[in-house]
């Protein structure tokens, strides 16, 4: 009986941590994966449909809410939605002024997009872990992970986007020669130490997207696992632990969105600086 419960618990955890995967299977061709093994066999180019769908949905929700707030904006007494949006915009403006020391009108909108989009994706974690998997199972969909930031493909994808902007603005502001000199003559300004400088600077450059993506993924994935483990407890224990953990996690999802946004702005600020 204990062994059966252990198998059941293991299957439950694995099921809730498995993405809805579509890809080219060696035997089944282009199809949905019906197990974690099939998903692995589809290889690198398989697509996590739930991650893509929910991240796009949260992006559209962000656009809709802010567009609605903009159309409803008034110089008189603002409504609740306008107040909330203005608070977020002012918060991001202050953050950008404090951490970005160059001149680029794109940085503040980028920071706003990153913060709100990641916050919305993270907030999906507050929904009970069984709700959407059970709902989609009734519709014939085997797997459904609704929190995109628990998927490293999503977090590293955003981090690589920021990394691309870092490289772009480093070259645009400093020129190819200036960027090359920065990599080869920092921190030691001597030609004999260029190989050593290059190793240090390239490693430091590559660590930025890895740190951004893995930090967000690690924190959100760990929280997801704890929610799943709590769901395996007796009914009375679920209410005893789930509600406090959910309340605490509201702070976590906000903090992780803030950290990702702040570090992105700091890295882009460094890309605009001349050494």
Steps between C-alpha positions, in 0.01 A plus 500: 500500500785734591676415174179575310469839667863573419448414132182707495675798658794471261269489199302799633815711539644399162166563330467852641857588405467379140434753224254454214760424232462498123779380275634256245516158666727240334214248482178705520602796284364844585275448800432580865715316752305259720781450752817664622699238308329592173565867569873430546511296181360796303829680562601864525254642247186378676265779609338532842154609392382585852800726562450674166125533541495632856791741446330645192170520691667694783664731246164570340346557844774751578432689175124494551512626861744782429318600181172508688656710776642739242164544328327555834763744630363826631644815653233491766466244776657182362332161530650192662646357178659831404646534850649151486651550154639842592661353812671230294615747234634742763677214677673394179590860414669542839676167461630596156622843616685341791670218309536614138757774440492527122256665261262257332121550484450124447628388841205612714235339271712184488527493880124554534430216258737261675370577848128478427527203263712295742279602792187380318664171403626447854159581650346200322675294767240615754231296317463154666733249334221252417251743349620532141657152461167342602302739278714433193506125571121504463553663160740226395827688565740283699733767638464867589757714684358850522797688651739583213779612735529144639628402154868585435418541130294808586734656755815438296318623188430834669854512635643439152282783370652733758846364416445579132415860595814520716717398203308727262530814714861422596592505132268789411623730778868403507551375146646163407851619586395654829314186605798283401739725696270480804509121489874474439637780722274465806580468788875510421596765246806328355542317167679205665191422710249509213442118500436506876267800466306334218440187705376703797281736299346237271416277796352799682300591190360149455413466868255792475227324299559172683467670837189692394319199360602236752435721804141565394444138398653356817293708738172446317559128441583443866180675603302288254645179644406607853141572391482153343641335813248684717221374272602142587437554873174420682213744446538676835875547448448648153295789641743540788805535273374601155345835593804634695735380226282665233500829693877482542540415132326824402815672627721250317334545159526878531859490621612273216342730240675795666841326509485393135399852391756679718790282386395542136506879536836489682655286226363728228631803689848343499466441125452876451805602706840584354805371685 
